[in-house]
Amino acid sequence: MKERIYVCHTFYHVYVACLKELALPTEKQGQAELVLSTMSNDFGTLPERAKKCRLFAAVYLFDEKEDTEFPELAKYHKDRGNIVVNMLARIKYTKLLGKLQEPYVPVDFKQYKDIYVFCDSDPIGYYLSYRKIYYHALEDGLNCIQYYDTARYDNRGHFGLKAWMSARNLIFIQNGYGKYCLDMEINDKSVVPYPCKKYIEVPRAALVERLTDEDKDVLLRLFLEDMDTLTEKLNRGAEEKILVLSEPLCDLDTRKRIFSDIIEQYGMVDGRQGQILMKPHPRDELNYEKEFPQHIVLSGSFPMEMLNFIPGLRFKKVISVLTVPNGIRFAEEVLFLGEDFLDRYEAPELHRQNEQI
């Protein structure tokens, strides 16, 4: 029986997996294995570096398939106008989606004592429930449920009935409501509007606080493919640096307008234009180097938290729209614009999901 395996969908997920491993006694480190789902993220050369990292014994790529890859599932999405008939269709959908993932799963999960899954809302959650394999869920992003409780939003209407069915593995609901989900680690239970009995609080700040210089070096070597290029960009230009964190918001044209407006409205320091650096979100398809050639564009292929570990790095200001910036320690000021700001660019119901539960 193997010890631990992590199923990750983003760079940030890998970062949290590393924090958890580095919190273990030294003699227990290096036993974990890592599964990287390619469904929604291009990990680039990270798998090669992860294989060399002392934290992981093995690294696997998972060609996880969205349900749209299987035409036979489409009929189960049709609303029949009757809760009983809809639930019968969902029962069939739940089992079939899990079964259809099987040829693409790269490991035998039954060989592991502990399985940690980020985004069990993705097909991996359906697969593990289909195979009746117990696992631990982890919060997708920092305090993300505070703003978007996907389990309750995706199951609006008769949630109690649906949760009861999920607890008996008839249907599947993510984030702690599935029968085979043992528990779900979240950063801060106090900010969650709708509690779940399986939530357990594991503050990520505490995991960061205990990192040694050696631990930080391990993380930098894992996530930064070209440290020299990054350092050159970070040292370029004026001292009054402002970092703008991009996000895959709205359509591309609206997204360009959003970040143009952010730079125009918030890109000043003491009445002077600051040096703007932009860090694209890994899933953001806008070409920032083309659209913002006057500014410095960093790579999107590492979690922003790596900037915390670069000695002497300080930004005057960091600006975010919806990315929760609580983990940022490299800035004098952090500006979180939030949903009120985004209301100017798209219908509020498109991003105020918790208000619709």
mmCIF file of C-alpha atoms in Angstrom:
data_model
loop_
_atom_site.group_PDB
_atom_site.id
_atom_site.type_symbol
_atom_site.label_atom_id
_atom_site.label_comp_id
_atom_site.label_asym_id
_atom_site.label_seq_id
_atom_site.Cartn_x
_atom_site.Cartn_y
_atom_site.Cartn_z
ATOM 1 C CA MET A 1 0.000 0.000 0.000
ATOM 2 C CA LYS A 2 1.381 3.399 -1.025
ATOM 3 C CA GLU A 3 1.167 6.426 1.262
ATOM 4 C CA ARG A 4 -0.302 9.537 -0.431
ATOM 5 C CA ILE A 5 -1.305 10.867 -3.797
ATOM 6 C CA TYR A 6 -2.494 14.327 -4.827
ATOM 7 C CA VAL A 7 -4.744 15.062 -7.814
ATOM 8 C CA CYS A 8 -4.073 18.619 -8.985
ATOM 9 C CA HIS A 9 -5.689 20.722 -11.706
ATOM 10 C CA THR A 10 -3.702 23.975 -11.377
ATOM 11 C CA PHE A 11 -0.277 25.289 -10.396
ATOM 12 C CA TYR A 12 -1.819 26.573 -7.179
ATOM 13 C CA HIS A 13 -3.016 23.080 -6.324
ATOM 14 C CA VAL A 14 0.523 21.752 -6.705
ATOM 15 C CA TYR A 15 1.757 24.578 -4.484
ATOM 16 C CA VAL A 16 -0.669 23.614 -1.691
ATOM 17 C CA ALA A 17 0.291 19.941 -2.094
ATOM 18 C CA CYS A 18 3.916 20.988 -1.610
ATOM 19 C CA LEU A 19 3.028 22.992 1.510
ATOM 20 C CA LYS A 20 1.333 19.939 2.979
ATOM 21 C CA GLU A 21 4.328 17.735 2.221
ATOM 22 C CA LEU A 22 6.818 20.232 3.622
ATOM 23 C CA ALA A 23 4.820 20.336 6.865
ATOM 24 C CA LEU A 24 5.511 16.637 7.425
ATOM 25 C CA PRO A 25 8.541 15.308 9.327
ATOM 26 C CA THR A 26 11.552 15.003 7.050
ATOM 27 C CA GLU A 27 11.517 11.205 7.171
ATOM 28 C CA LYS A 28 7.981 11.150 5.758
ATOM 29 C CA GLN A 29 8.697 13.512 2.877
ATOM 30 C CA GLY A 30 9.316 12.167 -0.616
ATOM 31 C CA GLN A 31 6.747 9.375 -0.360
ATOM 32 C CA ALA A 32 3.846 11.215 -2.020
ATOM 33 C CA GLU A 33 2.863 10.873 -5.669
ATOM 34 C CA LEU A 34 1.402 13.552 -7.882
ATOM 35 C CA VAL A 35 -1.295 13.386 -10.567
ATOM 36 C CA LEU A 36 -1.573 16.417 -12.871
ATOM 37 C CA SER A 37 -4.868 16.729 -14.729
ATOM 38 C CA THR A 38 -4.455 18.278 -18.164
ATOM 39 C CA MET A 39 -8.182 18.917 -18.575
ATOM 40 C CA SER A 40 -8.075 22.651 -17.895
ATOM 41 C CA ASN A 41 -4.418 23.579 -17.445
ATOM 42 C CA ASP A 42 -1.196 23.330 -19.425
ATOM 43 C CA PHE A 43 1.529 22.486 -16.926
ATOM 44 C CA GLY A 44 4.297 22.987 -19.468
ATOM 45 C CA THR A 45 7.606 21.676 -18.139
ATOM 46 C CA LEU A 46 6.447 21.453 -14.512
ATOM 47 C CA PRO A 47 6.042 17.629 -14.654
ATOM 48 C CA GLU A 48 9.740 17.216 -15.484
ATOM 49 C CA ARG A 49 10.793 19.435 -12.590
ATOM 50 C CA ALA A 50 8.322 17.743 -10.245
ATOM 51 C CA LYS A 51 9.885 14.360 -11.024
ATOM 52 C CA LYS A 52 13.234 15.739 -9.845
ATOM 53 C CA CYS A 53 11.753 17.422 -6.778
ATOM 54 C CA ARG A 54 12.535 15.634 -3.517
ATOM 55 C CA LEU A 55 8.886 15.880 -2.426
ATOM 56 C CA PHE A 56 7.388 13.423 -4.920
ATOM 57 C CA ALA A 57 8.180 9.784 -5.586
ATOM 58 C CA ALA A 58 6.306 9.750 -8.915
ATOM 59 C CA VAL A 59 4.430 12.132 -11.215
ATOM 60 C CA TYR A 60 1.625 11.174 -13.601
ATOM 61 C CA LEU A 61 -0.334 13.066 -16.253
ATOM 62 C CA PHE A 62 -4.083 12.504 -16.255
ATOM 63 C CA ASP A 63 -5.956 13.047 -19.521
ATOM 64 C CA GLU A 64 -9.148 13.783 -17.613
ATOM 65 C CA LYS A 65 -12.151 14.177 -19.913
ATOM 66 C CA GLU A 66 -14.959 16.705 -19.612
ATOM 67 C CA ASP A 67 -18.436 15.282 -20.009
ATOM 68 C CA THR A 68 -18.761 17.064 -23.366
ATOM 69 C CA GLU A 69 -16.197 14.563 -24.702
ATOM 70 C CA PHE A 70 -18.840 11.850 -24.454
ATOM 71 C CA PRO A 71 -21.903 12.410 -26.692
ATOM 72 C CA GLU A 72 -23.826 9.665 -24.887
ATOM 73 C CA LEU A 73 -24.054 11.896 -21.805
ATOM 74 C CA ALA A 74 -25.831 14.785 -23.535
ATOM 75 C CA LYS A 75 -29.318 13.305 -23.139
ATOM 76 C CA TYR A 76 -29.013 13.332 -19.354
ATOM 77 C CA HIS A 77 -28.696 17.137 -19.283
ATOM 78 C CA LYS A 78 -32.212 17.652 -20.632
ATOM 79 C CA ASP A 79 -34.678 19.164 -18.147
ATOM 80 C CA ARG A 80 -37.771 16.940 -18.139
ATOM 81 C CA GLY A 81 -39.682 19.373 -15.929
ATOM 82 C CA ASN A 82 -40.088 16.830 -13.143
ATOM 83 C CA ILE A 83 -37.724 16.469 -10.156
ATOM 84 C CA VAL A 84 -38.174 12.692 -9.937
ATOM 85 C CA VAL A 85 -37.503 12.086 -13.628
ATOM 86 C CA ASN A 86 -34.572 14.528 -13.552
ATOM 87 C CA MET A 87 -33.036 12.728 -10.576
ATOM 88 C CA LEU A 88 -33.381 9.352 -12.277
ATOM 89 C CA ALA A 89 -31.517 10.764 -15.268
ATOM 90 C CA ARG A 90 -28.874 12.243 -12.968
ATOM 91 C CA ILE A 91 -28.324 8.896 -11.250
ATOM 92 C CA LYS A 92 -27.553 7.355 -14.643
ATOM 93 C CA TYR A 93 -25.343 10.314 -15.602
ATOM 94 C CA THR A 94 -23.354 10.105 -12.360
ATOM 95 C CA LYS A 95 -22.450 6.455 -12.794
ATOM 96 C CA LEU A 96 -21.762 6.692 -16.518
ATOM 97 C CA LEU A 97 -19.475 9.742 -16.275
ATOM 98 C CA GLY A 98 -17.414 7.947 -13.639
ATOM 99 C CA LYS A 99 -17.234 4.788 -15.713
ATOM 100 C CA LEU A 100 -16.214 6.653 -18.880
ATOM 101 C CA GLN A 101 -13.170 8.175 -17.109
ATOM 102 C CA GLU A 102 -11.686 4.778 -16.314
ATOM 103 C CA PRO A 103 -9.549 4.304 -19.464
ATOM 104 C CA TYR A 104 -7.825 7.643 -18.825
ATOM 105 C CA VAL A 105 -7.004 7.287 -15.115
ATOM 106 C CA PRO A 106 -3.210 6.773 -14.854
ATOM 107 C CA VAL A 107 -3.007 5.017 -11.466
ATOM 108 C CA ASP A 108 -4.845 2.469 -9.355
ATOM 109 C CA PHE A 109 -6.176 4.720 -6.611
ATOM 110 C CA LYS A 110 -7.030 1.718 -4.438
ATOM 111 C CA GLN A 111 -3.298 1.294 -3.814
ATOM 112 C CA TYR A 112 -3.064 4.501 -1.741
ATOM 113 C CA LYS A 113 -3.764 5.068 1.948
ATOM 114 C CA ASP A 114 -4.670 8.740 1.428
ATOM 115 C CA ILE A 115 -5.953 10.423 -1.724
ATOM 116 C CA TYR A 116 -6.128 14.224 -1.828
ATOM 117 C CA VAL A 117 -8.252 15.780 -4.572
ATOM 118 C CA PHE A 118 -8.534 19.427 -5.556
ATOM 119 C CA CYS A 119 -11.663 20.201 -7.607
ATOM 120 C CA ASP A 120 -13.566 16.994 -7.001
ATOM 121 C CA SER A 121 -16.326 18.764 -8.957
ATOM 122 C CA ASP A 122 -14.357 17.642 -11.989
ATOM 123 C CA PRO A 123 -14.803 14.106 -13.360
ATOM 124 C CA ILE A 124 -12.226 12.677 -10.940
ATOM 125 C CA GLY A 125 -14.829 13.075 -8.172
ATOM 126 C CA TYR A 126 -17.359 11.090 -10.174
ATOM 127 C CA TYR A 127 -14.749 8.428 -10.928
ATOM 128 C CA LEU A 128 -13.735 7.901 -7.299
ATOM 129 C CA SER A 129 -17.381 7.720 -6.247
ATOM 130 C CA TYR A 130 -18.126 5.267 -9.072
ATOM 131 C CA ARG A 131 -15.246 3.068 -7.883
ATOM 132 C CA LYS A 132 -16.264 3.578 -4.202
ATOM 133 C CA ILE A 133 -12.842 4.930 -3.250
ATOM 134 C CA TYR A 134 -12.571 7.208 -0.216
ATOM 135 C CA TYR A 135 -10.644 10.463 -0.581
ATOM 136 C CA HIS A 136 -9.959 13.848 1.021
ATOM 137 C CA ALA A 137 -11.118 16.975 -0.827
ATOM 138 C CA LEU A 138 -9.251 20.294 -0.707
ATOM 139 C CA GLU A 139 -10.479 23.822 -1.359
ATOM 140 C CA ASP A 140 -9.777 24.841 -4.951
ATOM 141 C CA GLY A 141 -8.531 28.373 -4.225
ATOM 142 C CA LEU A 142 -7.891 30.453 -1.135
ATOM 143 C CA ASN A 143 -11.288 31.093 0.543
ATOM 144 C CA CYS A 144 -12.994 30.442 -2.794
ATOM 145 C CA ILE A 145 -16.154 29.031 -1.179
ATOM 146 C CA GLN A 146 -16.650 32.373 0.557
ATOM 147 C CA TYR A 147 -17.510 33.870 -2.833
ATOM 148 C CA TYR A 148 -18.665 30.875 -4.844
ATOM 149 C CA ASP A 149 -20.048 27.780 -3.128
ATOM 150 C CA THR A 150 -20.147 25.614 -6.245
ATOM 151 C CA ALA A 151 -21.843 22.676 -4.493
ATOM 152 C CA ARG A 152 -24.873 24.705 -3.450
ATOM 153 C CA TYR A 153 -24.931 26.912 -6.557
ATOM 154 C CA ASP A 154 -24.801 23.961 -8.959
ATOM 155 C CA ASN A 155 -27.602 22.257 -7.003
ATOM 156 C CA ARG A 156 -30.004 25.136 -6.436
ATOM 157 C CA GLY A 157 -33.497 23.900 -5.748
ATOM 158 C CA HIS A 158 -34.200 20.886 -3.514
ATOM 159 C CA PHE A 159 -30.620 20.988 -2.213
ATOM 160 C CA GLY A 160 -31.505 18.947 0.869
ATOM 161 C CA LEU A 161 -32.868 16.116 -1.264
ATOM 162 C CA LYS A 162 -29.863 16.202 -3.579
ATOM 163 C CA ALA A 163 -27.411 16.218 -0.657
ATOM 164 C CA TRP A 164 -29.230 13.216 0.837
ATOM 165 C CA MET A 165 -28.911 11.371 -2.479
ATOM 166 C CA SER A 166 -25.232 12.282 -2.807
ATOM 167 C CA ALA A 167 -24.521 11.004 0.708
ATOM 168 C CA ARG A 168 -25.854 7.637 -0.477
ATOM 169 C CA ASN A 169 -23.860 7.731 -3.730
ATOM 170 C CA LEU A 170 -26.947 7.909 -5.919
ATOM 171 C CA ILE A 171 -25.795 11.206 -7.430
ATOM 172 C CA PHE A 172 -22.606 13.168 -6.856
ATOM 173 C CA ILE A 173 -22.135 16.592 -5.265
ATOM 174 C CA GLN A 174 -18.653 18.034 -4.772
ATOM 175 C CA ASN A 175 -17.019 19.786 -1.804
ATOM 176 C CA GLY A 176 -17.802 17.403 1.021
ATOM 177 C CA TYR A 177 -21.263 16.143 0.111
ATOM 178 C CA GLY A 178 -20.278 12.902 -1.620
ATOM 179 C CA LYS A 179 -20.439 9.587 0.239
ATOM 180 C CA TYR A 180 -16.794 8.758 -0.414
ATOM 181 C CA CYS A 181 -15.427 12.193 0.462
ATOM 182 C CA LEU A 182 -13.999 11.749 3.964
ATOM 183 C CA ASP A 183 -13.498 15.452 4.658
ATOM 184 C CA MET A 184 -12.718 18.723 2.932
ATOM 185 C CA GLU A 185 -9.860 20.998 3.931
ATOM 186 C CA ILE A 186 -10.667 24.703 3.734
ATOM 187 C CA ASN A 187 -8.618 27.705 4.749
ATOM 188 C CA ASP A 188 -11.072 29.515 7.029
ATOM 189 C CA LYS A 189 -14.408 28.134 8.226
ATOM 190 C CA SER A 190 -15.506 31.508 9.619
ATOM 191 C CA VAL A 191 -15.933 33.066 6.144
ATOM 192 C CA VAL A 192 -18.002 30.224 4.677
ATOM 193 C CA PRO A 193 -21.678 31.257 4.416
ATOM 194 C CA TYR A 194 -23.027 27.694 4.235
ATOM 195 C CA PRO A 195 -21.284 25.201 6.546
ATOM 196 C CA CYS A 196 -20.790 21.540 5.739
ATOM 197 C CA LYS A 197 -20.151 18.926 8.422
ATOM 198 C CA LYS A 198 -17.145 17.574 6.526
ATOM 199 C CA TYR A 199 -15.268 20.898 6.395
ATOM 200 C CA ILE A 200 -12.063 20.911 8.419
ATOM 201 C CA GLU A 201 -10.020 24.080 8.809
ATOM 202 C CA VAL A 202 -6.379 23.934 7.697
ATOM 203 C CA PRO A 203 -5.105 27.544 7.508
ATOM 204 C CA ARG A 204 -2.720 27.862 4.601
ATOM 205 C CA ALA A 205 -0.926 30.799 6.227
ATOM 206 C CA ALA A 206 0.235 28.469 9.000
ATOM 207 C CA LEU A 207 1.720 26.116 6.396
ATOM 208 C CA VAL A 208 3.614 29.027 4.868
ATOM 209 C CA GLU A 209 4.859 30.385 8.210
ATOM 210 C CA ARG A 210 6.742 27.203 9.016
ATOM 211 C CA LEU A 211 8.711 27.132 5.730
ATOM 212 C CA THR A 212 12.483 27.238 6.068
ATOM 213 C CA ASP A 213 14.811 28.908 3.563
ATOM 214 C CA GLU A 214 15.574 25.443 2.212
ATOM 215 C CA ASP A 215 11.840 24.756 1.774
ATOM 216 C CA LYS A 216 11.404 28.032 -0.113
ATOM 217 C CA ASP A 217 14.286 27.121 -2.382
ATOM 218 C CA VAL A 218 12.609 23.784 -3.144
ATOM 219 C CA LEU A 219 9.438 25.638 -4.173
ATOM 220 C CA LEU A 220 11.256 28.194 -6.321
ATOM 221 C CA ARG A 221 13.193 25.490 -8.164
ATOM 222 C CA LEU A 222 9.996 23.531 -8.777
ATOM 223 C CA PHE A 223 7.825 26.347 -10.085
ATOM 224 C CA LEU A 224 10.196 28.802 -11.753
ATOM 225 C CA GLU A 225 11.468 27.512 -15.070
ATOM 226 C CA ASP A 226 13.615 30.560 -15.841
ATOM 227 C CA MET A 227 14.612 32.430 -12.711
ATOM 228 C CA ASP A 228 17.030 34.716 -14.583
ATOM 229 C CA THR A 229 14.350 36.034 -16.954
ATOM 230 C CA LEU A 230 11.913 36.557 -14.096
ATOM 231 C CA THR A 231 14.521 38.395 -12.027
ATOM 232 C CA GLU A 232 15.399 40.624 -14.976
ATOM 233 C CA LYS A 233 11.744 41.588 -15.454
ATOM 234 C CA LEU A 234 11.209 42.193 -11.758
ATOM 235 C CA ASN A 235 14.238 44.481 -11.588
ATOM 236 C CA ARG A 236 13.388 46.416 -14.732
ATOM 237 C CA GLY A 237 12.152 50.022 -14.627
ATOM 238 C CA ALA A 238 11.113 52.241 -11.752
ATOM 239 C CA GLU A 239 11.170 51.314 -8.092
ATOM 240 C CA GLU A 240 7.457 52.093 -7.613
ATOM 241 C CA LYS A 241 6.199 48.770 -8.936
ATOM 242 C CA ILE A 242 2.531 47.827 -9.254
ATOM 243 C CA LEU A 243 1.520 44.233 -9.931
ATOM 244 C CA VAL A 244 -1.787 43.576 -11.706
ATOM 245 C CA LEU A 245 -3.110 40.027 -11.404
ATOM 246 C CA SER A 246 -5.104 38.989 -14.453
ATOM 247 C CA GLU A 247 -8.060 36.614 -14.383
ATOM 248 C CA PRO A 248 -10.117 34.862 -17.088
ATOM 249 C CA LEU A 249 -13.004 37.317 -16.734
ATOM 250 C CA CYS A 250 -15.735 37.937 -19.326
ATOM 251 C CA ASP A 251 -14.947 37.768 -23.060
ATOM 252 C CA LEU A 252 -11.508 38.750 -24.362
ATOM 253 C CA ASP A 253 -12.496 42.259 -25.530
ATOM 254 C CA THR A 254 -14.161 43.052 -22.202
ATOM 255 C CA ARG A 255 -11.201 41.558 -20.362
ATOM 256 C CA LYS A 256 -8.815 43.861 -22.187
ATOM 257 C CA ARG A 257 -11.010 46.842 -21.240
ATOM 258 C CA ILE A 258 -11.141 45.708 -17.596
ATOM 259 C CA PHE A 259 -7.380 45.626 -17.209
ATOM 260 C CA SER A 260 -6.867 48.806 -19.224
ATOM 261 C CA ASP A 261 -9.271 50.546 -16.847
ATOM 262 C CA ILE A 262 -7.536 49.065 -13.801
ATOM 263 C CA ILE A 263 -4.174 50.411 -14.935
ATOM 264 C CA GLU A 264 -5.640 53.820 -15.715
ATOM 265 C CA GLN A 265 -7.561 54.108 -12.432
ATOM 266 C CA TYR A 266 -5.168 52.465 -9.995
ATOM 267 C CA GLY A 267 -1.754 52.585 -11.666
ATOM 268 C CA MET A 268 -0.550 55.743 -9.912
ATOM 269 C CA VAL A 269 1.745 56.003 -6.903
ATOM 270 C CA ASP A 270 1.826 59.383 -5.132
ATOM 271 C CA GLY A 271 0.512 61.084 -8.241
ATOM 272 C CA ARG A 272 3.034 59.458 -10.555
ATOM 273 C CA GLN A 273 2.620 56.561 -12.963
ATOM 274 C CA GLY A 274 4.012 53.413 -11.401
ATOM 275 C CA GLN A 275 5.894 50.660 -13.184
ATOM 276 C CA ILE A 276 3.145 48.220 -14.197
ATOM 277 C CA LEU A 277 3.849 44.494 -14.145
ATOM 278 C CA MET A 278 1.112 42.089 -15.197
ATOM 279 C CA LYS A 279 0.895 38.449 -14.169
ATOM 280 C CA PRO A 280 -1.526 36.483 -16.369
ATOM 281 C CA HIS A 281 -3.698 33.808 -14.826
ATOM 282 C CA PRO A 282 -2.599 30.367 -16.124
ATOM 283 C CA ARG A 283 -5.989 29.886 -17.854
ATOM 284 C CA ASP A 284 -6.207 33.421 -19.215
ATOM 285 C CA GLU A 285 -6.028 33.321 -23.022
ATOM 286 C CA LEU A 286 -5.645 37.066 -23.574
ATOM 287 C CA ASN A 287 -2.243 37.904 -25.084
ATOM 288 C CA TYR A 288 -1.042 40.503 -22.587
ATOM 289 C CA GLU A 289 2.332 41.035 -24.253
ATOM 290 C CA LYS A 290 0.535 42.007 -27.457
ATOM 291 C CA GLU A 291 -2.258 44.034 -25.865
ATOM 292 C CA PHE A 292 -0.101 45.780 -23.242
ATOM 293 C CA PRO A 293 3.353 46.135 -24.875
ATOM 294 C CA GLN A 294 4.180 49.209 -22.768
ATOM 295 C CA HIS A 295 4.074 47.151 -19.576
ATOM 296 C CA ILE A 296 6.107 44.227 -18.218
ATOM 297 C CA VAL A 297 4.334 40.871 -18.522
ATOM 298 C CA LEU A 298 5.443 38.018 -16.291
ATOM 299 C CA SER A 299 4.938 34.337 -16.981
ATOM 300 C CA GLY A 300 1.575 32.856 -16.060
ATOM 301 C CA SER A 301 3.053 29.417 -15.426
ATOM 302 C CA PHE A 302 3.714 29.727 -11.710
ATOM 303 C CA PRO A 303 1.568 30.536 -8.676
ATOM 304 C CA MET A 304 1.847 34.167 -7.591
ATOM 305 C CA GLU A 305 2.805 32.971 -4.107
ATOM 306 C CA MET A 306 6.304 32.256 -5.411
ATOM 307 C CA LEU A 307 6.914 36.002 -5.348
ATOM 308 C CA ASN A 308 6.716 35.798 -1.537
ATOM 309 C CA PHE A 309 9.901 33.738 -1.534
ATOM 310 C CA ILE A 310 12.148 35.963 -3.687
ATOM 311 C CA PRO A 311 14.450 37.815 -1.253
ATOM 312 C CA GLY A 312 14.057 41.590 -1.206
ATOM 313 C CA LEU A 313 11.149 41.711 -3.659
ATOM 314 C CA ARG A 314 8.577 44.390 -2.807
ATOM 315 C CA PHE A 315 5.703 45.878 -4.774
ATOM 316 C CA LYS A 316 4.171 49.198 -3.900
ATOM 317 C CA LYS A 317 0.763 47.825 -4.783
ATOM 318 C CA VAL A 318 -0.885 44.583 -5.942
ATOM 319 C CA ILE A 319 -4.291 44.743 -7.629
ATOM 320 C CA SER A 320 -6.731 41.849 -7.951
ATOM 321 C CA VAL A 321 -10.333 41.622 -9.159
ATOM 322 C CA LEU A 322 -11.585 38.297 -7.761
ATOM 323 C CA THR A 323 -8.422 36.395 -6.813
ATOM 324 C CA VAL A 324 -8.339 36.392 -3.001
ATOM 325 C CA PRO A 325 -5.063 38.191 -2.150
ATOM 326 C CA ASN A 326 -4.729 37.109 1.506
ATOM 327 C CA GLY A 327 -1.583 35.099 0.762
ATOM 328 C CA ILE A 328 0.338 38.065 -0.673
ATOM 329 C CA ARG A 329 3.259 39.192 1.493
ATOM 330 C CA PHE A 330 5.348 41.026 -1.068
ATOM 331 C CA ALA A 331 3.316 44.249 -1.295
ATOM 332 C CA GLU A 332 2.882 47.396 0.784
ATOM 333 C CA GLU A 333 -0.753 47.701 -0.344
ATOM 334 C CA VAL A 334 -3.151 45.062 -1.650
ATOM 335 C CA LEU A 335 -6.220 46.261 -3.545
ATOM 336 C CA PHE A 336 -9.037 43.716 -3.922
ATOM 337 C CA LEU A 337 -11.629 45.200 -6.296
ATOM 338 C CA GLY A 338 -14.248 42.478 -5.896
ATOM 339 C CA GLU A 339 -17.710 41.960 -7.278
ATOM 340 C CA ASP A 340 -18.790 45.625 -7.079
ATOM 341 C CA PHE A 341 -16.074 46.489 -9.569
ATOM 342 C CA LEU A 342 -16.943 43.605 -11.890
ATOM 343 C CA ASP A 343 -20.612 44.682 -11.881
ATOM 344 C CA ARG A 344 -19.579 47.487 -14.248
ATOM 345 C CA TYR A 345 -18.569 45.011 -16.937
ATOM 346 C CA GLU A 346 -21.021 42.127 -16.846
ATOM 347 C CA ALA A 347 -24.392 41.182 -15.394
ATOM 348 C CA PRO A 348 -24.013 40.706 -11.606
ATOM 349 C CA GLU A 349 -25.665 37.289 -11.679
ATOM 350 C CA LEU A 350 -22.722 35.967 -13.708
ATOM 351 C CA HIS A 351 -20.307 36.395 -10.799
ATOM 352 C CA ARG A 352 -22.465 36.818 -7.682
ATOM 353 C CA GLN A 353 -23.242 33.113 -7.426
ATOM 354 C CA ASN A 354 -23.617 32.873 -3.649
ATOM 355 C CA GLU A 355 -26.366 35.489 -3.711
ATOM 356 C CA GLN A 356 -28.407 33.185 -5.957
ATOM 357 C CA ILE A 357 -28.304 30.133 -3.682
#
